[in-house]
C-alpha positions as a printed NumPy array, in Angstrom:
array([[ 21.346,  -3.152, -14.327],
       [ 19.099,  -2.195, -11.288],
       [ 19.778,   1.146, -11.662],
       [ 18.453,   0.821, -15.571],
       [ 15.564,  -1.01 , -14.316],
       [ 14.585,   0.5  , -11.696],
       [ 14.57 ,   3.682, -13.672],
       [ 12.098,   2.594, -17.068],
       [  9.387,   1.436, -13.999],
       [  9.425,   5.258, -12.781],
       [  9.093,   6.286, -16.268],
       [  6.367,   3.788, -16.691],
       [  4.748,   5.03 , -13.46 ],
       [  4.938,   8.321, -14.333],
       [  3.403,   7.675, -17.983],
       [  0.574,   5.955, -16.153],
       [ -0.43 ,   8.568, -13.864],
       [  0.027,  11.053, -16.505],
       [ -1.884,   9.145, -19.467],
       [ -4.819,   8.044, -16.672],
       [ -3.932,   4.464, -16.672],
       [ -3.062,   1.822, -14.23 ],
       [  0.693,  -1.087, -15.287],
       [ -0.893,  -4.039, -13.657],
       [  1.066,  -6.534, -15.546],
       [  1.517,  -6.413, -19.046],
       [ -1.264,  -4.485, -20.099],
       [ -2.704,  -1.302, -19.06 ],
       [ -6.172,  -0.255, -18.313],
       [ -7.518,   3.113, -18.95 ],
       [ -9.766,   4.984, -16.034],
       [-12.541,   7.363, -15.712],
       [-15.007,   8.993, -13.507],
       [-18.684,   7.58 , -13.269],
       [-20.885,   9.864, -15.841],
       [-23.316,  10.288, -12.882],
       [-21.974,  10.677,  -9.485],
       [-24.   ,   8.78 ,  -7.055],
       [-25.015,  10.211,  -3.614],
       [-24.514,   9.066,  -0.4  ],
       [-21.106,   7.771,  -1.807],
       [-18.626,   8.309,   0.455],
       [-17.082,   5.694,   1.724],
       [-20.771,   4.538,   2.754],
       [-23.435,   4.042,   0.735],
       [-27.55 ,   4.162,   1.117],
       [-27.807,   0.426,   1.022],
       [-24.952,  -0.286,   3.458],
       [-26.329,   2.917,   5.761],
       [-29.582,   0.945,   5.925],
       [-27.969,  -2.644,   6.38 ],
       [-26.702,  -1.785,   9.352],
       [-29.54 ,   0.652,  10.666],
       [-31.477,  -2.364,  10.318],
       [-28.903,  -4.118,  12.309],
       [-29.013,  -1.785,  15.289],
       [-32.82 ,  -1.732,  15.329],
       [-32.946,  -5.41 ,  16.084],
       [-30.028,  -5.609,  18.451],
       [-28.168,  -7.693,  16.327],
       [-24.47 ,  -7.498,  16.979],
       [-21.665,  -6.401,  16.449],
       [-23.416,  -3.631,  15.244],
       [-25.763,  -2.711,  18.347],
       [-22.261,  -2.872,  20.567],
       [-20.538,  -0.349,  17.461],
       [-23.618,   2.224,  17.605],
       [-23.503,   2.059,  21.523],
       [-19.41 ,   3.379,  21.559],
       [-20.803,   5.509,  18.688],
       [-23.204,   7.191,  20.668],
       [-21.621,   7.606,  23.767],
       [-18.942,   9.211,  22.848],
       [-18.321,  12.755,  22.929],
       [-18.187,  13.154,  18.933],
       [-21.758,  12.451,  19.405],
       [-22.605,  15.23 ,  21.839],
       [-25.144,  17.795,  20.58 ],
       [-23.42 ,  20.021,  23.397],
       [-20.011,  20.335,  21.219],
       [-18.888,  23.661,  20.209],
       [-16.873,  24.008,  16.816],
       [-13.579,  25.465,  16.992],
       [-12.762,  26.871,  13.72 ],
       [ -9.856,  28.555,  12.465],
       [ -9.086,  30.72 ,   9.58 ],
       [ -5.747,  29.297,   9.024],
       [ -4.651,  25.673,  10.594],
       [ -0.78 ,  25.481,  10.821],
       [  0.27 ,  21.691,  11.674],
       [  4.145,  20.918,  11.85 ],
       [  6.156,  18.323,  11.876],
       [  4.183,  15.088,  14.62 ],
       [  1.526,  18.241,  14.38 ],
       [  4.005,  20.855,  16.444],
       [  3.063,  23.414,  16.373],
       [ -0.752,  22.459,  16.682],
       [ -2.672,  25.621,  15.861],
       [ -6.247,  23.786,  15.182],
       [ -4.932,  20.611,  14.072],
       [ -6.479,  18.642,  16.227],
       [ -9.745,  20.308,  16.917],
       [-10.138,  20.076,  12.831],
       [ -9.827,  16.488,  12.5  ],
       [-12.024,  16.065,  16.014],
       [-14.791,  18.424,  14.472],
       [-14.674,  16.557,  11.151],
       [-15.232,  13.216,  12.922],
       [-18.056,  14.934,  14.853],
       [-19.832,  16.264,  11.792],
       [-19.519,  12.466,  10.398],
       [-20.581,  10.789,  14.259],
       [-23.599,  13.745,  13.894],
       [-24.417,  12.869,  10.043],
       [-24.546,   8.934,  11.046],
       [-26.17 ,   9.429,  14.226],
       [-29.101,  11.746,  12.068],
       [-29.234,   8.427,   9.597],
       [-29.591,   5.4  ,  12.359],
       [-31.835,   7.918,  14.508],
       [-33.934,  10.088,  12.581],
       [-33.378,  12.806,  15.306],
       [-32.824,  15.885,  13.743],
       [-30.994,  17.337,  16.177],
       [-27.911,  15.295,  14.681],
       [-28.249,  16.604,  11.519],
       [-28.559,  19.974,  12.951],
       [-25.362,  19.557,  14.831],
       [-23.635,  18.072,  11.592],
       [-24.327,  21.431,   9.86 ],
       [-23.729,  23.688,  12.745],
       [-19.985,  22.105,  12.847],
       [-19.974,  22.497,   8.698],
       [-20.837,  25.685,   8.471],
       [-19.019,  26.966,  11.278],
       [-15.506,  25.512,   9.184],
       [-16.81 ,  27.081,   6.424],
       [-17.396,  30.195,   7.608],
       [-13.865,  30.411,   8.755],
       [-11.142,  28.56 ,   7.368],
       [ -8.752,  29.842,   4.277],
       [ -5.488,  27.717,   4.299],
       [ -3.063,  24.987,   5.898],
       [  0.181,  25.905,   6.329],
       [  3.73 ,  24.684,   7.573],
       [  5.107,  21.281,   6.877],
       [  1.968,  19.345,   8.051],
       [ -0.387,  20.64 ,   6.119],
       [ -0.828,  18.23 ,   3.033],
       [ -1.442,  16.017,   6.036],
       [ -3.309,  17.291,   7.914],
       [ -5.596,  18.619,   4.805],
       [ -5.896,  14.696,   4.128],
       [ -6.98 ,  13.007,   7.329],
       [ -9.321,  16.251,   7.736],
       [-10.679,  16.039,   3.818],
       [-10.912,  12.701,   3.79 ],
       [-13.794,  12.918,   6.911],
       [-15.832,  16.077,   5.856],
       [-17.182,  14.38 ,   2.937],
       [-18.688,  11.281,   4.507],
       [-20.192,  13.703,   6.992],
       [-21.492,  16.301,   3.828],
       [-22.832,  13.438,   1.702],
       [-24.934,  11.839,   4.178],
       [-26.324,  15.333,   4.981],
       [-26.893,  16.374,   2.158],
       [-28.209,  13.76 ,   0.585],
       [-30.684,  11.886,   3.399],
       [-31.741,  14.86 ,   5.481],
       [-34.937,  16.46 ,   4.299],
       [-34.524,  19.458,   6.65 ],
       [-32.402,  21.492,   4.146],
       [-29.094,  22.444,   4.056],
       [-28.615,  25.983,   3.32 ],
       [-24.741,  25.944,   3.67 ],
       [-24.392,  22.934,   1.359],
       [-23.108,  25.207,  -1.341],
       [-20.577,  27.498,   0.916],
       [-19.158,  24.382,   2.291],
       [-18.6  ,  22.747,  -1.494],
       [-16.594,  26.124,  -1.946],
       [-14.255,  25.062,   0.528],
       [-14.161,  22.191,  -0.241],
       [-12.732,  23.651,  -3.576],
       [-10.965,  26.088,  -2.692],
       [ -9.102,  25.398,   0.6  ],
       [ -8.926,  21.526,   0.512],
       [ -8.724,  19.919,  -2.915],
       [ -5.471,  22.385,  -4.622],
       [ -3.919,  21.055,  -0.977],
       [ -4.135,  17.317,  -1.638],
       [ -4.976,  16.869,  -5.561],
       [ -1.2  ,  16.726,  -6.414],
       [  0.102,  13.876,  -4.398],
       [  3.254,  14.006,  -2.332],
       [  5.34 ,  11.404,  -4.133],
       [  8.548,  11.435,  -2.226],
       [  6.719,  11.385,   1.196],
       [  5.875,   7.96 ,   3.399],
       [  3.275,   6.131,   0.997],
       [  0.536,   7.079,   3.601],
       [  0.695,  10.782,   3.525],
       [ -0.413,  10.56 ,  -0.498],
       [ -2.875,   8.134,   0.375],
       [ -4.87 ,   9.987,   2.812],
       [ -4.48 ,  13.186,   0.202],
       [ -5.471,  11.006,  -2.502],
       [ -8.805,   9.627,  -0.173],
       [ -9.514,  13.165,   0.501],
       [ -9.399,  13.998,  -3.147],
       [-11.503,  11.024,  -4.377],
       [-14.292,  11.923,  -1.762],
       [-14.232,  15.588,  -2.419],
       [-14.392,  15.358,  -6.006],
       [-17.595,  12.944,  -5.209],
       [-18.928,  15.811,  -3.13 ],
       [-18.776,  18.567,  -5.706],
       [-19.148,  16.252,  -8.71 ],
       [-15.718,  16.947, -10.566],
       [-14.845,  14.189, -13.202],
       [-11.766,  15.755, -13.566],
       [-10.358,  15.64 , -10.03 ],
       [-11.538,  12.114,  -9.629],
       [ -9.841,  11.259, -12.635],
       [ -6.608,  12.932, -11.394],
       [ -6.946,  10.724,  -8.153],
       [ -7.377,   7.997,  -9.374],
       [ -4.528,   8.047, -11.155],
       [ -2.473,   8.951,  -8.675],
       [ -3.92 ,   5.922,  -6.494],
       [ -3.538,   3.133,  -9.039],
       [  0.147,   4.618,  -9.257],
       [  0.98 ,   4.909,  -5.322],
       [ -0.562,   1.116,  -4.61 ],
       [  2.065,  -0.869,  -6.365],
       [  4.672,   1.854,  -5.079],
       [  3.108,   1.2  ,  -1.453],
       [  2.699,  -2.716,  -0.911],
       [  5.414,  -5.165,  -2.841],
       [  4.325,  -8.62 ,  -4.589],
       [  6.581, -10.972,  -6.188],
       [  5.729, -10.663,  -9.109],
       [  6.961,  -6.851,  -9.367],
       [ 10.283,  -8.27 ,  -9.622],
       [ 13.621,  -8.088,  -7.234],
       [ 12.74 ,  -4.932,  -6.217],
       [  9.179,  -2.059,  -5.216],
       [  8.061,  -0.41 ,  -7.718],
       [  9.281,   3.327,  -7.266],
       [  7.05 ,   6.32 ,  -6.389],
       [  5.461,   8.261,  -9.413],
       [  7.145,  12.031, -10.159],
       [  9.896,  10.857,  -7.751],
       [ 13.79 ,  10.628,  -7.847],
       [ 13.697,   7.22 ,  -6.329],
       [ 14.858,   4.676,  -8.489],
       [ 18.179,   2.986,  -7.866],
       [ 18.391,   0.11 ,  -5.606],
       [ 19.841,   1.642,  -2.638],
       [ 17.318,   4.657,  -3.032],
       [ 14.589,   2.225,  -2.902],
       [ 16.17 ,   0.319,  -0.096],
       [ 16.45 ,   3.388,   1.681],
       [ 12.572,   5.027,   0.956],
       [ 12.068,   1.266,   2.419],
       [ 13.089,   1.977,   5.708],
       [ 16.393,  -0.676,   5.152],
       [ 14.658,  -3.388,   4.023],
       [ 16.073,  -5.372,   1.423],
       [ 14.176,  -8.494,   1.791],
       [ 10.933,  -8.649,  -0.075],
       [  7.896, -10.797,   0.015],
       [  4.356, -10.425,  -0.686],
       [  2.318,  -8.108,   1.319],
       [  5.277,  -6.065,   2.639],
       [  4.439,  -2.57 ,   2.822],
       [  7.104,   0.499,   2.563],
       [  6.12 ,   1.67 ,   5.983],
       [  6.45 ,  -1.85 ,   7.547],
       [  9.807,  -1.172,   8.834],
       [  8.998,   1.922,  10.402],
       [  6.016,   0.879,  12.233],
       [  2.64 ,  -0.733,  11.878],
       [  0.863,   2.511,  12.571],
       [  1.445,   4.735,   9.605],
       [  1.377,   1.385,   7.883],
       [ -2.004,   0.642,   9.03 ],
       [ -3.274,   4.531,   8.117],
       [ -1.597,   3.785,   4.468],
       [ -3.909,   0.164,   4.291],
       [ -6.807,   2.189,   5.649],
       [ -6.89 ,   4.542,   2.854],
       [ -6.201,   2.023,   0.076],
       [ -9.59 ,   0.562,   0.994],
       [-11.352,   3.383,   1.8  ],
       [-10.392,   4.778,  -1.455],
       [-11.397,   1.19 ,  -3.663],
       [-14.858,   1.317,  -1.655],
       [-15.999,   4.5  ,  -2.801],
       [-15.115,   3.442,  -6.514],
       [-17.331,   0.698,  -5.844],
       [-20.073,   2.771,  -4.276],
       [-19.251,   5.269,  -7.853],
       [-19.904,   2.088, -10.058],
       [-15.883,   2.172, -10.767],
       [-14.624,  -0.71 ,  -8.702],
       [-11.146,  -0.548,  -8.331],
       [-10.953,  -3.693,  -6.346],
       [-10.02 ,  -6.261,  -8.252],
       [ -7.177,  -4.215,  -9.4  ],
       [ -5.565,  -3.571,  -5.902],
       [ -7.175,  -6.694,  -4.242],
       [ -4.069,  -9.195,  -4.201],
       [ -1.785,  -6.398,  -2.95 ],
       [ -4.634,  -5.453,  -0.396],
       [ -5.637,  -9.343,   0.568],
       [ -1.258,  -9.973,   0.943],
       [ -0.803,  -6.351,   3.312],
       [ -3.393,  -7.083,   5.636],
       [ -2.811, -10.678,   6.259],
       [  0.83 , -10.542,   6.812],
       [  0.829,  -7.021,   9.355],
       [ -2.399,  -9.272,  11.147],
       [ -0.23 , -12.19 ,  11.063],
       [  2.438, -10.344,  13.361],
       [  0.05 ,  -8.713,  15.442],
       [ -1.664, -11.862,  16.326],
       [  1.594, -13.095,  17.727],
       [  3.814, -14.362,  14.754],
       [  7.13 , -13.626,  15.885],
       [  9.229, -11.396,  13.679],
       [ 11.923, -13.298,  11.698],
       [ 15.188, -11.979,  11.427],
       [ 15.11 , -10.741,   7.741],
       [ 12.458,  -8.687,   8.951],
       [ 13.076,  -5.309,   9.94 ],
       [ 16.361,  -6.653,  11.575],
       [ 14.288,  -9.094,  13.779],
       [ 11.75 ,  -7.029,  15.302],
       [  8.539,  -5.093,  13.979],
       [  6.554,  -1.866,  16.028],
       [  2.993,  -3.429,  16.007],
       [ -0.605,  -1.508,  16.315],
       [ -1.881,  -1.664,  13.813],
       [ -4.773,   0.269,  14.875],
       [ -8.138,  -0.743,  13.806],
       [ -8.228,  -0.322,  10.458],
       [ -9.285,  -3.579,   8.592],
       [-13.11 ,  -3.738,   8.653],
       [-13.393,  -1.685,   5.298],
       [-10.493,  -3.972,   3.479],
       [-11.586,  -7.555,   5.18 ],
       [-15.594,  -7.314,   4.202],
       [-14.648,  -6.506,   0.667],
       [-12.485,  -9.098,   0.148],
       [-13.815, -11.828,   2.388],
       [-17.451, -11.111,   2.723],
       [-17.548,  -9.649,  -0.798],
       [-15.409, -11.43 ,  -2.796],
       [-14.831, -15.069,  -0.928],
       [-11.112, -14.788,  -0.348],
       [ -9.754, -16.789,   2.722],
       [ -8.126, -14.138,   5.332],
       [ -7.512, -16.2  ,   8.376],
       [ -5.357, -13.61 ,  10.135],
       [ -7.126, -10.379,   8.991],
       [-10.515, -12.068,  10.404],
       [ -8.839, -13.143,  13.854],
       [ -7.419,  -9.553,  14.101],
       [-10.73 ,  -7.491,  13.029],
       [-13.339,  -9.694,  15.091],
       [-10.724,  -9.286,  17.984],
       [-10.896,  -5.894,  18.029],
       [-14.394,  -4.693,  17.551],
       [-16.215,  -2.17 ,  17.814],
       [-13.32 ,  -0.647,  15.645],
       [-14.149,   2.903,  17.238],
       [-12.03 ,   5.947,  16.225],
       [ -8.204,   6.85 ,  16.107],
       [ -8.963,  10.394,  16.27 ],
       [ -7.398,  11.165,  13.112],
       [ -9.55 ,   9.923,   9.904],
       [-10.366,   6.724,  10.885],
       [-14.15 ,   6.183,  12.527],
       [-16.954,   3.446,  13.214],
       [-16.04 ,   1.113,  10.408],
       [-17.396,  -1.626,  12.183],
       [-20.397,   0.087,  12.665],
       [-20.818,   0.828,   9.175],
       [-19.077,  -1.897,   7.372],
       [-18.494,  -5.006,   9.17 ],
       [-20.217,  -8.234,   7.685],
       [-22.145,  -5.87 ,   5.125],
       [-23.087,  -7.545,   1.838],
       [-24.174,  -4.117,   0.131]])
């Protein structure tokens, strides 16, 4: 019987992702890219760039104390060199590292340069954005080794906040705009556009952020579309609610779907409860990179006029509160990960908690205690950067 059912939801999965539409219960809901793409929309908007400009002008915190860490740190230096390479070959816990770091570190500093241009006006930012651009541009052909749909992610998901900010809000020009769409294109997008369904939910999350902001960047419907898809799909497979039944929902274009697969892709647990998360038993880490990109990825939508919100927002709302509940000191029962969870979270919930509590009036008692704790949110280094700076307590 669980092997039967288990196996029509990965057929129904599948037939969603494949027929652009979203099982949220018992009817389905067809998607589509905006007609008209709107620019900055990245993650961050024009309105919420200005919100919390305005902020920092007037000293108001916590947004003064978020531009401050901003600013001094070294992604903000306009003495950084780029260090390109033609081909970036990440293994396994990136080893080898040939470039993997220094191309997530000079994506973050094209994004610290592009917000740094917007809050300041100093066109030396924006210079330094493009100079870091065009410099990957210039160089860079392929990922390779078993990292690299990874890697491609955290890195893709970053150059297009950085791209859309500069190319849409600095009046200086951007000659390289067009080169750096190209790779975009052609080096980034084939890398991450197909998903990696039998991974950890977070690695085709971060692929599936990266595609959604690149296809913003060089306006294809069609890739959007194609994300989207895969992103309504991967939620449901990614954090559990009751009402999904005994059991997850399976991964789309996966072989998981008997019980003890499931179990298994589950890290052992059997127990399920709202807000549970198929990384939780592995560690709140990855889990917290996976809830990261689930609302980095429902923000732009909204920011595109497509708001995928209310269709992830219970899942979202349920994740958040019960990994926040655990890192602010809940002790682990023992049905739990055998008794004992791997907190750090990281700080990932500004995005998540302002659209849901500031937004949308939903009570998150341990998501606020956790986010306000832990500001300025800062970066991790890897795709993750100055969300409290850019999104904490914004209305827009």
């Amino acid at each position: 019987m669980a092997r039967t059912r288990t196996a029509l939801l990965s057929v129904l999965a599948l037939l969603a992702v494949l027929l652009n539409l979203q099982i949220t219960g018992p009817a389905a809901q067809a998607t589509a890219a905006p007609t008209t793409f709107t620019h900055p929309g990245v993650l961050v908007s024009r309105a919420q760039l200005d919100y919390a400009r305005s902020k920092v002008q007037t000293g108001a915190q916590p947004w003064k104390a978020a531009y401050d860490a901003m600013m001094a740190s070294s992604y903000a230096s306009l003495s950084r060199t780029a260090k390109p390479r033609a081909v970036v070959e990440c293994g396994s816990s990136s080893n080898p590292n040939y470039g993997c770091t220094d191309e997530r570190q000079d994506a973050i500093a094209a994004y610290t340069d592009a917000l740094a241009w917007y809050f300041t006006r100093d066109s030396r930012y924006a210079k330094k954005s493009i100079e870091i651009m065009d410099a990957w541009s210039a160089t860079i052909t392929d990922h390779t080794n078993s990292n690299a749909p990874l890697q491609t992610g955290w890195a893709g998901s970053t150059w297009p906040r950085a791209a859309e900010i500069i190319k849409y809000t600095y009046d200086g020009g951007w000659p390289g705009a067009g080169r750096f769409a190209t790779m975009l294109r052609t080096v980034y997008l084939p890398e991450v556009i197909n998903g990696a369904a039998t991974k950890n939910g977070n690695w085709e999350l971060v692929m599936t952020e990266a595609a959604i902001g690149i296809s913003v960047f060089i306006e294809d419907r069609a890739g959007y579309d194609k994300a989207v898809s895969t992103y309504l799909a991967r939620v449901p497979a990614y954090i559990y609610l009751t009402s999904d039944g005994d059991l997850p929902t399976p991964p789309a274009n996966s072989s998981i779907d008997t019980s003890a697969e499931i179990i298994k892709y589950w890290q052992g647990q059997s127990t399920f409860v709202d807000g549970l998360a198929q990384e939780t038993c592995r560690d709140f880490g990855h889990t917290g990179w996976g809830l990261a990109s689930v609302a980095d990825i429902a923000e732009t939508s909204r920011i595109q006029g497509q708001d995928l919100y209310p269709k992830i927002q219970d899942r979202l709302r349920h994740a958040l509160g019960f990994h926040t509940s655990y890192e602010n000191g809940t002790a682990a029962p023992s049905w739990l990960c055998g008794g004992s969870v791997k907190t750090g979270l990281g700080r990932v919930t500004e995005v998540g908690f302002n659209a849901l509590h500031n937004r949308l009036g939903i009570s998150m008692s341990n998501t606020q205690k956790y986010t306000e704790a832990h500001r300025p949110s800062g970066t991790d280094n890897y795709f993750n950067a100055w969300t409290t700076l850019t999104h904490a307590d914004n209305p827009n």
